[in-house]
Short mmCIF file of C-alpha atoms and ligand atoms in Angstrom, two decimals:
data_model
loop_
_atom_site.label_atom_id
_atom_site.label_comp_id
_atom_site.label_asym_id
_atom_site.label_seq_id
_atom_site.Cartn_x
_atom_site.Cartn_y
_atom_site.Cartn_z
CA UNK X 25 21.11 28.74 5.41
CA UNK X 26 22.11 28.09 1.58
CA UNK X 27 19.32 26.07 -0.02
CA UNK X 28 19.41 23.28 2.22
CA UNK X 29 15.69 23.35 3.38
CA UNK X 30 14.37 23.88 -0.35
CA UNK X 31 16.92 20.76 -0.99
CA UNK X 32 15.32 18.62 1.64
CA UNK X 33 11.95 19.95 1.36
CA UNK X 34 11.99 18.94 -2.24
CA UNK X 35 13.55 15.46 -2.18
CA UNK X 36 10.63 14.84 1.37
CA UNK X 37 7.92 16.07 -1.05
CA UNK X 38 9.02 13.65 -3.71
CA UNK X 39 9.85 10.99 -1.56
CA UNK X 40 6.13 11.37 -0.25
CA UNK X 41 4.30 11.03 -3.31
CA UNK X 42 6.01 7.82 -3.99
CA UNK X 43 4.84 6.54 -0.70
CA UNK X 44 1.31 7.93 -1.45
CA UNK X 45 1.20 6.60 -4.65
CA UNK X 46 2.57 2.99 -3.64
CA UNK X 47 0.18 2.90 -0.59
CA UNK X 48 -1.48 -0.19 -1.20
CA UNK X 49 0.16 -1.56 -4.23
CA UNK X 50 3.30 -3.10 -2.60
CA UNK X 51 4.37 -6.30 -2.85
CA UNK X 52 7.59 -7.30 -2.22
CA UNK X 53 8.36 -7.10 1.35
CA UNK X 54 11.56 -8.63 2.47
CA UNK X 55 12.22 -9.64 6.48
CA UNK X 56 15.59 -7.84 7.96
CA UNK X 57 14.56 -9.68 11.11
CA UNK X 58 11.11 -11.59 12.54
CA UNK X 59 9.44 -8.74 12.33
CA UNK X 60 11.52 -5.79 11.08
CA UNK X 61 10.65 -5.71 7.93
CA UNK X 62 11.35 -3.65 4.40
CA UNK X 63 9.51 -2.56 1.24
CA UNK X 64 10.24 -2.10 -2.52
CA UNK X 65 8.95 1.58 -1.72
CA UNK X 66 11.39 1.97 1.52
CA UNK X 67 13.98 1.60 -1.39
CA UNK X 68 12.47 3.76 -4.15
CA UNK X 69 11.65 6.33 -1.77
CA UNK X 70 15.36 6.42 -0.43
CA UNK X 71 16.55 6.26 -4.25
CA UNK X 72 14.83 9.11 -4.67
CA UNK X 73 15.98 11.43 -1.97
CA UNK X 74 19.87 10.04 -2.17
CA UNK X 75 19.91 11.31 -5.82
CA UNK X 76 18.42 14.91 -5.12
CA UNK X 77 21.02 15.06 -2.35
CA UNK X 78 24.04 13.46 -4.07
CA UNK X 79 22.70 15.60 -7.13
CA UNK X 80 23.51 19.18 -5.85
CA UNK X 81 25.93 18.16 -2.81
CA UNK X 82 27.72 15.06 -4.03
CA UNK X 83 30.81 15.82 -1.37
CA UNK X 84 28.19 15.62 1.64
CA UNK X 85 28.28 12.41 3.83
CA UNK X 86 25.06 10.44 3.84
CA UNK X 87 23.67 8.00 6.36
CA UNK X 88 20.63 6.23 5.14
CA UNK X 89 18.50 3.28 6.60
CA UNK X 90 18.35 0.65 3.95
CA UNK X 91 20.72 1.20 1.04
CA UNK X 92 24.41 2.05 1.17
CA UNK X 93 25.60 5.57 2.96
CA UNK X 94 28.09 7.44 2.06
CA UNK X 95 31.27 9.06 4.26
CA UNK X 96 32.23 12.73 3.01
CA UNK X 97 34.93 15.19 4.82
CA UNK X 98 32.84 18.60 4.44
CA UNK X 99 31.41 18.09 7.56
CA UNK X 100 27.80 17.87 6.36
CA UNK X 101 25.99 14.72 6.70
CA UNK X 102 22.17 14.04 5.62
CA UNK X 103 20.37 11.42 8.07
CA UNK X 104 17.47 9.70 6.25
CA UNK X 105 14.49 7.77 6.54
CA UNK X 106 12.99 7.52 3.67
CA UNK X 107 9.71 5.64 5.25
CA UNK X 108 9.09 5.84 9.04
CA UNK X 109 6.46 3.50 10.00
CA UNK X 110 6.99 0.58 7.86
CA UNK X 111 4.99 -1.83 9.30
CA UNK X 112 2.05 0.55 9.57
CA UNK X 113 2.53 1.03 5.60
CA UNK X 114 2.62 -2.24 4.03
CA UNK X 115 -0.61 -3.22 6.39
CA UNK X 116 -2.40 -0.01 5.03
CA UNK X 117 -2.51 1.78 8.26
CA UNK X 118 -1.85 5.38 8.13
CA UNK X 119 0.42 6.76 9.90
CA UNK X 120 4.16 7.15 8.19
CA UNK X 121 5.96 9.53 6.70
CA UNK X 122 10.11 10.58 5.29
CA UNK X 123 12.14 12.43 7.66
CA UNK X 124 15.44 14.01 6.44
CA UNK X 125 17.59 15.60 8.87
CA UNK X 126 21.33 17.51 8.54
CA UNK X 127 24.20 17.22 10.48
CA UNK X 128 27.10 19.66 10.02
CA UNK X 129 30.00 18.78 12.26
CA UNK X 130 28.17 16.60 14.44
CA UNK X 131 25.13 18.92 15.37
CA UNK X 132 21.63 18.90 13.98
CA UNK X 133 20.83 21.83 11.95
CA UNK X 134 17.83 20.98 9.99
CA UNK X 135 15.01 18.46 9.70
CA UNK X 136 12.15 17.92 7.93
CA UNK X 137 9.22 15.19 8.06
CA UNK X 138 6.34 15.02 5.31
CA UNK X 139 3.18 13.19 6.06
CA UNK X 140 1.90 12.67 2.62
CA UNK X 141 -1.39 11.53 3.42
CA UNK X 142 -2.37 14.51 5.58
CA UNK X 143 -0.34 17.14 3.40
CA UNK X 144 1.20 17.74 7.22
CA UNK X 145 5.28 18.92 6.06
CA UNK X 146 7.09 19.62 9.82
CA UNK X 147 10.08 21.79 9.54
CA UNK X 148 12.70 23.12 11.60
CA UNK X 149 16.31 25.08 11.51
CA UNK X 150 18.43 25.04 14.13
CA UNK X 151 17.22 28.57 15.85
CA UNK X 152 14.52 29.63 14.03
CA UNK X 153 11.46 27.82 15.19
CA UNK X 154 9.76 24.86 14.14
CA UNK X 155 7.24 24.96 11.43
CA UNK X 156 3.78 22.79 9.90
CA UNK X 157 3.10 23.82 6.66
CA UNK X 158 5.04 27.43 6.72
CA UNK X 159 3.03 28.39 10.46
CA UNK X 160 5.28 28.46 13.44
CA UNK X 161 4.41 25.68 16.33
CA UNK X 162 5.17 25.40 19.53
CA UNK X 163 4.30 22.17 22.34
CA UNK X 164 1.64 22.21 24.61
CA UNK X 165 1.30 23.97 28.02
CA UNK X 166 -0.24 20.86 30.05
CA UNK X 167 1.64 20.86 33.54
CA UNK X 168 0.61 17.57 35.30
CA UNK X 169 1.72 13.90 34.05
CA UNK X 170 -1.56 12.81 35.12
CA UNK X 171 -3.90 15.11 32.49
CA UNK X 172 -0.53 14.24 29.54
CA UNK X 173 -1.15 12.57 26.17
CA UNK X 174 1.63 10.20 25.66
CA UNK X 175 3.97 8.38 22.84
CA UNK X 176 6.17 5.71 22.96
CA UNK X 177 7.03 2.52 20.71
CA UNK X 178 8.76 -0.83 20.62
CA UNK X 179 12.15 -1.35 19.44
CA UNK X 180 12.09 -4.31 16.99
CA UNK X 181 14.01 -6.93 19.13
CA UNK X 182 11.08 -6.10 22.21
CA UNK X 183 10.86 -10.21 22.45
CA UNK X 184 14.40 -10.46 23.71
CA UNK X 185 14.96 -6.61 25.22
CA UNK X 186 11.30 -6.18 27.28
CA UNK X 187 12.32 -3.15 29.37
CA UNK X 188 9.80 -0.89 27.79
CA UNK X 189 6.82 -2.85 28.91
CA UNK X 190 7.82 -1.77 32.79
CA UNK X 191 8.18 1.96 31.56
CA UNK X 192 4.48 1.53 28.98
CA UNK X 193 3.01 -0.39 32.38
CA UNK X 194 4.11 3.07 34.58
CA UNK X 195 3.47 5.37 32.22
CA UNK X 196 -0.39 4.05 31.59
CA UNK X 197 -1.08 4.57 35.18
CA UNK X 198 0.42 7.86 35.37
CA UNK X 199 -0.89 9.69 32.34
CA UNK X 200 -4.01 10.36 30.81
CA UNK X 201 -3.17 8.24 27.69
CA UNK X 202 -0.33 6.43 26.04
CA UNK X 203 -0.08 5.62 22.11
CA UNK X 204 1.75 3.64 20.66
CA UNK X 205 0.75 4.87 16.45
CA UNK X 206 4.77 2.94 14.95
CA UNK X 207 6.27 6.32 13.75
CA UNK X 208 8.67 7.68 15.84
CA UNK X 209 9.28 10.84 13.66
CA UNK X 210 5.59 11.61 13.92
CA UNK X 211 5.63 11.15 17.44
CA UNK X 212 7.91 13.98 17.59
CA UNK X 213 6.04 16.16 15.31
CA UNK X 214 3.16 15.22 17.46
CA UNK X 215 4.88 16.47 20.17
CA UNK X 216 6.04 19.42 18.71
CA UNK X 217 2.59 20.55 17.79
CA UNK X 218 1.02 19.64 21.19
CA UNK X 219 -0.94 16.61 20.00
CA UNK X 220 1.15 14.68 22.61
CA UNK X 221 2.87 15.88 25.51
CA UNK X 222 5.84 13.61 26.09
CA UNK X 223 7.59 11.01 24.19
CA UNK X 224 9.81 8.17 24.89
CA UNK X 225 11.23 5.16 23.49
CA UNK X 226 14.74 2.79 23.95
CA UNK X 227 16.95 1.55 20.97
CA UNK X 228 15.85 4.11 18.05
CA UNK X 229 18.28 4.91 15.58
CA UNK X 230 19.49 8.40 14.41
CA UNK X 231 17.43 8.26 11.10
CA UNK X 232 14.11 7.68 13.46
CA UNK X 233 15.07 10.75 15.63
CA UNK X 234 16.97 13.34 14.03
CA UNK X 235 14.90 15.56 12.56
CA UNK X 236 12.30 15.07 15.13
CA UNK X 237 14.33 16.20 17.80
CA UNK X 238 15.21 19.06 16.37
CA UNK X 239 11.66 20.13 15.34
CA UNK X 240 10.41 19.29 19.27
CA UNK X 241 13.26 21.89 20.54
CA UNK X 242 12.36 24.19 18.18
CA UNK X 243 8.86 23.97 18.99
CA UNK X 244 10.39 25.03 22.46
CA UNK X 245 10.41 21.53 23.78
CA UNK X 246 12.86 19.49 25.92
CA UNK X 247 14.81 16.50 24.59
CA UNK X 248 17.25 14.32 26.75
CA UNK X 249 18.21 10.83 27.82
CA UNK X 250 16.21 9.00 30.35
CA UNK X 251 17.82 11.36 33.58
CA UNK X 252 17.42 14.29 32.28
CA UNK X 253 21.20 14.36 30.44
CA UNK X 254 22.44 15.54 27.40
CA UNK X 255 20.52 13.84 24.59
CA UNK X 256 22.56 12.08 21.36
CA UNK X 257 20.52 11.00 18.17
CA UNK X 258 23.57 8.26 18.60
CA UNK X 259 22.46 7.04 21.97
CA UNK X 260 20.05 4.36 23.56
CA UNK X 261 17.37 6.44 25.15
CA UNK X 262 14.79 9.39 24.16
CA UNK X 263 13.05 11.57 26.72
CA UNK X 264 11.03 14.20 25.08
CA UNK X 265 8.64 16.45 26.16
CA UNK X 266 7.09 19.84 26.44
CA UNK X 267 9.36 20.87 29.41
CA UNK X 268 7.14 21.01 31.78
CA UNK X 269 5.97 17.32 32.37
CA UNK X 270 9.80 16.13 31.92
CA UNK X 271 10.70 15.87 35.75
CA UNK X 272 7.55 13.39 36.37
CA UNK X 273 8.41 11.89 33.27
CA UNK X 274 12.16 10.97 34.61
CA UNK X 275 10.92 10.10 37.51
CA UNK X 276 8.33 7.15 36.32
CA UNK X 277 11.61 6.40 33.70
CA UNK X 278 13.52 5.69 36.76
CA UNK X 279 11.09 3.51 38.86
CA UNK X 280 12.08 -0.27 39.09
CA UNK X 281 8.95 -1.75 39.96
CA UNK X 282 6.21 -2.82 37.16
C1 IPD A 17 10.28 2.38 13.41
C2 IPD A 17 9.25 3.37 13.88
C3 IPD A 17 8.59 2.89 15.17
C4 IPD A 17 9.61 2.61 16.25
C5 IPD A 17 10.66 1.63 15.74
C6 IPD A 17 11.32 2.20 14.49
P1 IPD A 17 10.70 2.10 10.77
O1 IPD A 17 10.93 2.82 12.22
O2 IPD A 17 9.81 4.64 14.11
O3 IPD A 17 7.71 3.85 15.69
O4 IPD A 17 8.95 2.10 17.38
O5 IPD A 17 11.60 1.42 16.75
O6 IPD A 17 12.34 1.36 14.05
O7 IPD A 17 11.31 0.74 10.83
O8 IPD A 17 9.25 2.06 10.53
O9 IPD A 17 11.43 3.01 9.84
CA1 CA A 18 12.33 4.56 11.28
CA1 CA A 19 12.33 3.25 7.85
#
């Protein structure tokens, strides 16, 4: 596949050391909403992987969380986020990482996500496996919703939209464990790796979930939409799992009560 994944894992690896580096030292951090919030280092880390991109491929589309995007007819488009788990960052906590992901003509074909802190770099091309640090991975072989190690996480607007306190409420008392860490694109690598079993979550964005879907069905997971339906990184909903909890899964995900 060209030199895409030596592209992206360059301008992830880069992008990471600015977050490493930065950890700590920010200052400036500007409100998009109550609490959705944004970084100098958000920017400088997006800054840095728009120019690698723009660099080598400048007739590529790009779609980036903070800055300005870019439309492009070639068919290829890069999906960025140059710092999942924002709020986690500028409070010190450590859990976030970059997550690049490509489109070409409206399909996934590669993603990557680089945990600088724990040198962890997930990696994944559409059919050929999904990687941590060059070693193939695959998700976990737990069978019963009841002994599973869950993710989930609040969309930013969770004082006005409160429907995933019914599904976190069902899920506690039908798992083993639920987490909630504020990274959605390490929740997937999580998942991926067998850390967690099954993920969910309402309202993310394609930038949150792009790459990390693809590494999870790579990793020879399942990702859909809430009933088991085709899954969009467009769309409200994420169901993702190892495949073999997804059926209880769906079935808590469609309980009213709570
Ligand atoms: C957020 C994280 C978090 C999820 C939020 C996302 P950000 O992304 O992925 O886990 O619950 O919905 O917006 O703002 O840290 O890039
Ligand atoms: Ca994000
Ligand atoms: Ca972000």
């Amino acid at each position: 596949m060209k030199d895409f994944m030596k592209l992206a894992s360059a301008a992830a690896r880069q992008a990471g050391k600015i977050l490493k580096e930065g950890l700590g030292k920010q200052r400036r951090i500007r409100y998009k909403g109550e609490i959705n919030l944004v970084t100098e280092i958000d920017r400088k880390a997006e800054k840095v992987i728009t120019k690698i991109i723009r660099a080598r491929y400048p007739e590529h589309a790009i779609m980036v969380e903070e800055g300005e995007g870019k439309e492009g007819r070639s068919g290829y488009k890069w999906i960025i986020d140059p710092l999942d788990g924002t709020t986690n960052y500028a409070h010190g906590y450590p859990c976030f990482c970059s997550s690049i992901a490509l489109e070409k003509d409206g399909e996934v074909i590669l993603g990557v996500i680089y945990d600088p802190l724990r040198n962890e770099f997930f990696s994944a091309e559409k059919g050929k496996g999904a990687y941590l640090n060059g070693k193939r991975i695959s998700v976990s072989s737990t069978r019963k919703l009841i002994r599973s190690f869950l993710a989930t996480g609040f969309n930013y607007d969770v004082k006005t939209d409160q429907r995933n306190f019914k599904h976190f409420r069902n899920f506690v008392l039908s798992s083993q464990a639920v987490r909630r860490d504020g990274s959605a694109a390490l929740d997937l690598c999580y998942l991926g790796l067998g850390r967690f079993d099954g993920f969910w979550e309402l309202k993310l964005y394609p930038w949150d979930v792009a790459a990390g879907a693809l590494i999870v069905k790579e990793a020879r997971g399942r990702v859909t939409d809430f009933r088991g339906g085709k899954f969009s990184i467009y769309s409200d909903e994420i169901l993702a799992s190892n495949g073999r909890i997804h059926q209880e899964m769906m079935r808590v995900l469609q309980r009213s009560d709570g």
